[in-house]
Short mmCIF file of C-alpha atoms in Angstrom, two decimals:
data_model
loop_
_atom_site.label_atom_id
_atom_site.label_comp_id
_atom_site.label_asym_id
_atom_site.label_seq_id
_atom_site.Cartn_x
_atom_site.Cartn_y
_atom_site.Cartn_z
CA UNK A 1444 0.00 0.00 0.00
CA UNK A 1445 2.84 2.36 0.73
CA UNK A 1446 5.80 3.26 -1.40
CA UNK A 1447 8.81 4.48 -0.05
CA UNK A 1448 11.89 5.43 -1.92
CA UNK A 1449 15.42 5.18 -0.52
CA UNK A 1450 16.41 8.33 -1.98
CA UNK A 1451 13.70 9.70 -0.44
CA UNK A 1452 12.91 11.14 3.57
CA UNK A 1453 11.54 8.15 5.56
CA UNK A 1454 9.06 10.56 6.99
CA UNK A 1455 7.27 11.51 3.61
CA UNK A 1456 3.97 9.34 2.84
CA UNK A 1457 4.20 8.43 -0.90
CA UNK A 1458 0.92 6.53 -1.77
CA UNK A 1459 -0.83 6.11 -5.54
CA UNK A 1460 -3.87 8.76 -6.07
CA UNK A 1461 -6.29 5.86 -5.91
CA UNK A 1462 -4.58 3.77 -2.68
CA UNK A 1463 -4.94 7.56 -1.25
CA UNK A 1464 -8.38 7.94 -2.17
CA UNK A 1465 -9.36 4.43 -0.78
CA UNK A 1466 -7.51 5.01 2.81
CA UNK A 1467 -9.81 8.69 2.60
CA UNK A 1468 -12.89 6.93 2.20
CA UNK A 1469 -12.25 4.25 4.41
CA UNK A 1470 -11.37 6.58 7.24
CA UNK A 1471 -15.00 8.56 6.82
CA UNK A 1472 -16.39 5.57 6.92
CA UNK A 1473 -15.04 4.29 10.03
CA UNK A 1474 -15.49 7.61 11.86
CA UNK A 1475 -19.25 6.91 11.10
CA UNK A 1476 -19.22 3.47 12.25
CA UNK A 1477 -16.87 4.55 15.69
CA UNK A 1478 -19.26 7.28 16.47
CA UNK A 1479 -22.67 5.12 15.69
CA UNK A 1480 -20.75 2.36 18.04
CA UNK A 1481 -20.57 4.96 20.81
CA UNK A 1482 -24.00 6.21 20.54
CA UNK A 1483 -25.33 2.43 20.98
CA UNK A 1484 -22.90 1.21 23.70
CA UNK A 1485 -24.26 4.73 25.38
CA UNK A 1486 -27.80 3.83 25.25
CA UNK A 1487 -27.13 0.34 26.11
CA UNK A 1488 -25.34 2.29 29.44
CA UNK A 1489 -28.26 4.25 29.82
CA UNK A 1490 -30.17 0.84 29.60
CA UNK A 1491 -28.62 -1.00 32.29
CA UNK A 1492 -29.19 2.05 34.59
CA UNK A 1493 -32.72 1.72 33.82
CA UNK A 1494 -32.49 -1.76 34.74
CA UNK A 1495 -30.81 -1.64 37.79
CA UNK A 1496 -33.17 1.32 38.87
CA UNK A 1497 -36.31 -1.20 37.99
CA UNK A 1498 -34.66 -4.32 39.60
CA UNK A 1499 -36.48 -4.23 42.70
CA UNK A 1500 -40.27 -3.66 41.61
CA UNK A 1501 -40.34 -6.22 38.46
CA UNK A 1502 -37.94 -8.77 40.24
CA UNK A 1503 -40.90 -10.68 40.83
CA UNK A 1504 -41.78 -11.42 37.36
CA UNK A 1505 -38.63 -12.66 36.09
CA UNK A 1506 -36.94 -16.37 36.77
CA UNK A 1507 -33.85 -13.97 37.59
CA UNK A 1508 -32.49 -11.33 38.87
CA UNK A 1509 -33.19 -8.38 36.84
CA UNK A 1510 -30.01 -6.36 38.13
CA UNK A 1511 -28.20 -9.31 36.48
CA UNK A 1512 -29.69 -8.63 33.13
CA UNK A 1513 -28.28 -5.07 33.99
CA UNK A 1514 -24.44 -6.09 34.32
CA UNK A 1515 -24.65 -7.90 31.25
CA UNK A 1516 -25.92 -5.02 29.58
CA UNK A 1517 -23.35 -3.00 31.24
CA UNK A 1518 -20.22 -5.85 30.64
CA UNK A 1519 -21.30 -5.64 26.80
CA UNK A 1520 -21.28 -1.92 26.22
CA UNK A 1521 -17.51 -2.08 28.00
CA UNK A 1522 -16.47 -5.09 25.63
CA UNK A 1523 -18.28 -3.14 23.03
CA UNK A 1524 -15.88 -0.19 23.59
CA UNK A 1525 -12.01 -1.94 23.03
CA UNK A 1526 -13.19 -1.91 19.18
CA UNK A 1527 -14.66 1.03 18.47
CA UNK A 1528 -11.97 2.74 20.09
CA UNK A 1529 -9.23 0.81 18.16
CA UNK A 1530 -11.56 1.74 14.73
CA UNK A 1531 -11.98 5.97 15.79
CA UNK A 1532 -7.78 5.64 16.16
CA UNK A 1533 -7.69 3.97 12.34
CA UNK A 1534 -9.85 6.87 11.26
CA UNK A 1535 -7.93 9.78 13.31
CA UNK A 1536 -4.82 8.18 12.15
CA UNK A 1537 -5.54 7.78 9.20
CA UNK A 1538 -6.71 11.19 8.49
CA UNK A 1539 -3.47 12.92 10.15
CA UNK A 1540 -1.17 10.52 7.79
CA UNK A 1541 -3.09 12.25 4.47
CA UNK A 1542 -3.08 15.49 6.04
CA UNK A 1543 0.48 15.26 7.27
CA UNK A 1544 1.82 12.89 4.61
CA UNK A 1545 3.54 11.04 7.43
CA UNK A 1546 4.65 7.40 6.63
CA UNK A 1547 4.61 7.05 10.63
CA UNK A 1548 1.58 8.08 11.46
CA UNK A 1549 -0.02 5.64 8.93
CA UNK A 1550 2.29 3.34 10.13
CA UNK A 1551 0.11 3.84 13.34
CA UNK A 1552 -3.16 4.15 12.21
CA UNK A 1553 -2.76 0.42 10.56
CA UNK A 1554 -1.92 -0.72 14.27
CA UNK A 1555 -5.36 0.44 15.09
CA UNK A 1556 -6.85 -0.94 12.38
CA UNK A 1557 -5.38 -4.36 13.24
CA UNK A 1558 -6.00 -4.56 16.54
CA UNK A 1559 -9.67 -4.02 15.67
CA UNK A 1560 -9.41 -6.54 13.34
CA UNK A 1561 -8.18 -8.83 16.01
CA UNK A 1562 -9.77 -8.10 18.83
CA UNK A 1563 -13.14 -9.09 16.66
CA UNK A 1564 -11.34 -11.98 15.51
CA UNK A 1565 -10.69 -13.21 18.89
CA UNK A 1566 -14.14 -12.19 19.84
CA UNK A 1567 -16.36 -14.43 17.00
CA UNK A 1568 -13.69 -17.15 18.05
CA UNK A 1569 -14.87 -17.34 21.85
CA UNK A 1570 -19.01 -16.72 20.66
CA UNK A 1571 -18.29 -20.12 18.07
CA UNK A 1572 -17.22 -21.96 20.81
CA UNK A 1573 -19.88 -20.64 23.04
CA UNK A 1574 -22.62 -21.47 21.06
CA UNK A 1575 -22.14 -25.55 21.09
CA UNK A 1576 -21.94 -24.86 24.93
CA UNK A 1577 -25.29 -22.92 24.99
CA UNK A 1578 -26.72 -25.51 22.90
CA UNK A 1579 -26.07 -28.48 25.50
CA UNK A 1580 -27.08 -26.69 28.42
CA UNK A 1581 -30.27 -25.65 26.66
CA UNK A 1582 -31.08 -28.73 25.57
CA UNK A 1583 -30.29 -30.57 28.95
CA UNK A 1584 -32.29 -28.11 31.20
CA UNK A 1585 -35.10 -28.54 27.99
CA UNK A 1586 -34.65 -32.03 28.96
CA UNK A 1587 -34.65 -32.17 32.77
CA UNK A 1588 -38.06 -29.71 32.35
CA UNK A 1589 -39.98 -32.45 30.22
CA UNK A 1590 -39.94 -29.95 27.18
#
């Protein structure tokens, strides 16, 4: 993606128009998605406080508690957090490389952009091997109900 010449400064970002134009768009695009991410993990926030305020008067109705349904709201909007930070650093990044036609700072914002990349990764890996073990304990307390 990057072309660097030896005769050239190390610090001076030399990138084809349409590799340049790409990395632009992407980096708009991943702003959006960042700050949409931010506004939903808030409102998920602002729904586990509403839970945990309710917990008390409609704890009778549920088969749990309903301040644990809270902390798991709350647990995913933190989770939720790790990569849409890593993808608003891609896009600041990003942005500051074109601007500043910095080699390092791209250099950078592709850090960012991997360790979004793996921290989802990682993430679908552990749900995969969740849902087999959801499965079997669904189907054995299915089971020990009489369906």
């Amino acid at each position: 993606m990057e072309k660097l010449d030896n005769t050239e400064s190390k610090n001076e970002l030399l990138l084809e128009a349409q590799a340049e134009l790409y990395l632009r768009e992407t980096s708009k695009w991943a702003k959006f998605l960042s700050i949409v991410g931010f506004v939903f993990m808030g409102i998920m926030v602002l729904i586990a406080v509403i839970i945990f305020a309710f917990a008390g008067t409609m704890g009778s109705m549920m088969p749990f508690p309903m301040s644990l349904l809270g902390l798991v709201y709350l647990l995913i909007a933190l989770l939720y957090c790790i990569p849409i930070y890593f993808l608003l650093s891609f896009s600041n990044k990003a942005k500051a490389a074109l601007i500043s036609r910095s080699s390092a700072t791209l250099s950078e914002s592709m850090k960012y952009l991997k360790s979004h990349y793996k921290f989802i990764g990682i993430f679908t890996i552990v749900m995969l091997a969740m849902y087999p073990i959801g499965i079997v304990i669904a189907i054995i307390i299915g089971a020990s109900q009489g369906f």
